[in-house]
PDB file of C-alpha atoms in Angstrom:
ATOM      1  CA  ASN D   3     -10.292  20.703   3.333  1.00  0.00           C
ATOM      2  CA  ARG D   4     -12.970  21.709   5.680  1.00  0.00           C
ATOM      3  CA  ASP D   5     -12.792  24.636   4.592  1.00  0.00           C
ATOM      4  CA  GLY D   6     -12.866  23.863   0.572  1.00  0.00           C
ATOM      5  CA  GLU D   7     -14.895  22.387  -1.843  1.00  0.00           C
ATOM      6  CA  ASP D   8     -15.169  18.682  -1.413  1.00  0.00           C
ATOM      7  CA  ASN D   9     -13.460  16.384  -4.226  1.00  0.00           C
ATOM      8  CA  ILE D  10     -15.311  13.089  -3.294  1.00  0.00           C
ATOM      9  CA  THR D  11     -12.943  11.349  -4.767  1.00  0.00           C
ATOM     10  CA  ASP D  12      -9.768  12.714  -3.005  1.00  0.00           C
ATOM     11  CA  VAL D  13     -11.426  12.416  -0.137  1.00  0.00           C
ATOM     12  CA  SER D  14     -12.436   8.864  -0.678  1.00  0.00           C
ATOM     13  CA  LYS D  15      -8.254   7.834  -1.069  1.00  0.00           C
ATOM     14  CA  LEU D  16      -7.618  10.595   2.266  1.00  0.00           C
ATOM     15  CA  GLN D  17     -10.032   8.250   4.366  1.00  0.00           C
ATOM     16  CA  THR D  18      -8.601   5.130   3.043  1.00  0.00           C
ATOM     17  CA  PHE D  19      -5.116   6.150   3.331  1.00  0.00           C
ATOM     18  CA  LEU D  20      -6.242   7.569   6.977  1.00  0.00           C
ATOM     19  CA  ASN D  21      -8.332   4.018   8.053  1.00  0.00           C
ATOM     20  CA  GLU D  22      -5.568   1.764   6.679  1.00  0.00           C
ATOM     21  CA  ARG D  23      -2.813   3.050   9.149  1.00  0.00           C
ATOM     22  CA  GLY D  24      -5.324   3.131  11.893  1.00  0.00           C
ATOM     23  CA  TYR D  25      -5.470   6.854  11.417  1.00  0.00           C
ATOM     24  CA  LYS D  26      -9.799   6.418  12.026  1.00  0.00           C
ATOM     25  CA  ALA D  27     -11.432   7.833   9.926  1.00  0.00           C
ATOM     26  CA  GLY D  28     -14.974   7.147   9.792  1.00  0.00           C
ATOM     27  CA  TYR D  29     -16.257   5.396   6.289  1.00  0.00           C
ATOM     28  CA  THR D  30     -15.103   6.055   3.518  1.00  0.00           C
ATOM     29  CA  ASP D  31     -17.252   8.003   1.481  1.00  0.00           C
ATOM     30  CA  GLY D  32     -16.246  11.123   0.127  1.00  0.00           C
ATOM     31  CA  SER D  33     -17.201  14.000   2.567  1.00  0.00           C
ATOM     32  CA  PHE D  34     -14.657  15.107   4.489  1.00  0.00           C
ATOM     33  CA  GLY D  35     -16.143  15.396   8.278  1.00  0.00           C
ATOM     34  CA  ILE D  36     -15.698  14.949  11.475  1.00  0.00           C
ATOM     35  CA  ASN D  37     -14.660  11.916  11.429  1.00  0.00           C
ATOM     36  CA  THR D  38     -12.530  12.196   8.605  1.00  0.00           C
ATOM     37  CA  GLU D  39     -10.694  15.424  10.194  1.00  0.00           C
ATOM     38  CA  GLY D  40     -10.317  13.791  13.608  1.00  0.00           C
ATOM     39  CA  GLY D  41      -8.233  11.295  11.646  1.00  0.00           C
ATOM     40  CA  LEU D  42      -6.068  13.459   9.726  1.00  0.00           C
ATOM     41  CA  LYS D  43      -5.352  15.896  12.828  1.00  0.00           C
ATOM     42  CA  ARG D  44      -4.559  12.555  14.346  1.00  0.00           C
ATOM     43  CA  TRP D  45      -2.103  11.676  11.582  1.00  0.00           C
ATOM     44  CA  GLN D  46      -0.589  14.897  11.186  1.00  0.00           C
ATOM     45  CA  THR D  47       0.183  14.946  14.866  1.00  0.00           C
ATOM     46  CA  ALA D  48       1.905  11.264  13.943  1.00  0.00           C
ATOM     47  CA  PHE D  49       4.303  12.530  11.722  1.00  0.00           C
ATOM     48  CA  ARG D  50       4.265  15.637  13.570  1.00  0.00           C
ATOM     49  CA  GLU D  51       8.294  17.059  12.526  1.00  0.00           C
ATOM     50  CA  GLN D  52       7.650  16.834   8.754  1.00  0.00           C
ATOM     51  CA  ILE D  53       4.343  18.070   8.252  1.00  0.00           C
ATOM     52  CA  LEU D  54       4.017  20.658  10.743  1.00  0.00           C
ATOM     53  CA  THR D  55       6.949  22.145  11.512  1.00  0.00           C
ATOM     54  CA  VAL D  56       8.469  22.995   8.477  1.00  0.00           C
ATOM     55  CA  TRP D  57       5.309  25.256   8.780  1.00  0.00           C
ATOM     56  CA  GLY D  58       6.465  26.700  12.018  1.00  0.00           C
ATOM     57  CA  ILE D  59       3.734  25.098  13.613  1.00  0.00           C
ATOM     58  CA  PHE D  60       2.853  22.412  16.888  1.00  0.00           C
ATOM     59  CA  ASN D  61      -1.288  21.589  17.008  1.00  0.00           C
ATOM     60  CA  PRO D  62      -2.461  20.050  13.945  1.00  0.00           C
ATOM     61  CA  THR D  63      -4.824  22.276  11.269  1.00  0.00           C
ATOM     62  CA  GLY D  64      -7.095  19.522   9.041  1.00  0.00           C
ATOM     63  CA  VAL D  65      -5.897  20.979   6.369  1.00  0.00           C
ATOM     64  CA  PHE D  66      -4.164  18.234   3.781  1.00  0.00           C
ATOM     65  CA  TYR D  67      -1.809  20.804   1.552  1.00  0.00           C
ATOM     66  CA  GLN D  68       1.116  20.033   0.952  1.00  0.00           C
ATOM     67  CA  SER D  69       3.863  18.816   3.516  1.00  0.00           C
ATOM     68  CA  SER D  70       0.586  16.338   4.258  1.00  0.00           C
ATOM     69  CA  ARG D  71       0.452  15.599   0.698  1.00  0.00           C
ATOM     70  CA  HIS D  72       4.078  15.529   0.109  1.00  0.00           C
ATOM     71  CA  ILE D  73       4.656  13.156   3.395  1.00  0.00           C
ATOM     72  CA  ALA D  74       1.240  10.650   2.391  1.00  0.00           C
ATOM     73  CA  ASN D  75       3.408  10.569  -0.461  1.00  0.00           C
ATOM     74  CA  LYS D  76       5.963   8.986   0.471  1.00  0.00           C
ATOM     75  CA  GLN D  77       4.148   6.902   2.813  1.00  0.00           C
ATOM     76  CA  VAL D  78       2.970   5.435  -0.336  1.00  0.00           C
ATOM     77  CA  GLY D  79       5.828   5.022  -2.054  1.00  0.00           C
ATOM     78  CA  CYS D  80       6.099   7.280  -3.864  1.00  0.00           C
ATOM     79  CA  THR D  81      10.161   7.723  -2.522  1.00  0.00           C
ATOM     80  CA  ASN D  82      11.845  10.243  -5.679  1.00  0.00           C
ATOM     81  CA  ILE D  83       9.737  13.490  -4.661  1.00  0.00           C
ATOM     82  CA  THR D  84      10.526  17.213  -4.035  1.00  0.00           C
ATOM     83  CA  THR D  85       7.948  19.438  -2.677  1.00  0.00           C
ATOM     84  CA  VAL D  86       9.039  23.059  -2.072  1.00  0.00           C
ATOM     85  CA  LEU D  87       6.236  24.560  -0.246  1.00  0.00           C
ATOM     86  CA  ASP D  88       4.616  27.924   0.079  1.00  0.00           C
ATOM     87  CA  ASN D  89       7.712  29.538   2.453  1.00  0.00           C
ATOM     88  CA  GLY D  90      10.235  28.303   0.525  1.00  0.00           C
ATOM     89  CA  VAL D  91      11.121  25.108   2.733  1.00  0.00           C
ATOM     90  CA  VAL D  92      12.158  22.290   0.293  1.00  0.00           C
ATOM     91  CA  LEU D  93      10.775  18.708   1.302  1.00  0.00           C
ATOM     92  CA  ASN D  94      12.542  15.239  -0.534  1.00  0.00           C
TER      93      ASN D  94
END
């Protein structure tokens, strides 16, 4: 993510995911830069209820963490998943 180590493969997958859905994450180069962060924030805003409000926040973070990963997995077809967030909220 923007504050940690970039895993080139994971970031590339995130960029592809966002770009395929029209969230303009820039080139698929595996680098988590301003374009990737912007695309991620736009996507988080579009799915605010499922990604942000479960943490009690309104504004997008640009961090691909538990709820973001859960919703992304569901959007690519992984429907039989449960995620327990650090705050105890359970996502199905």
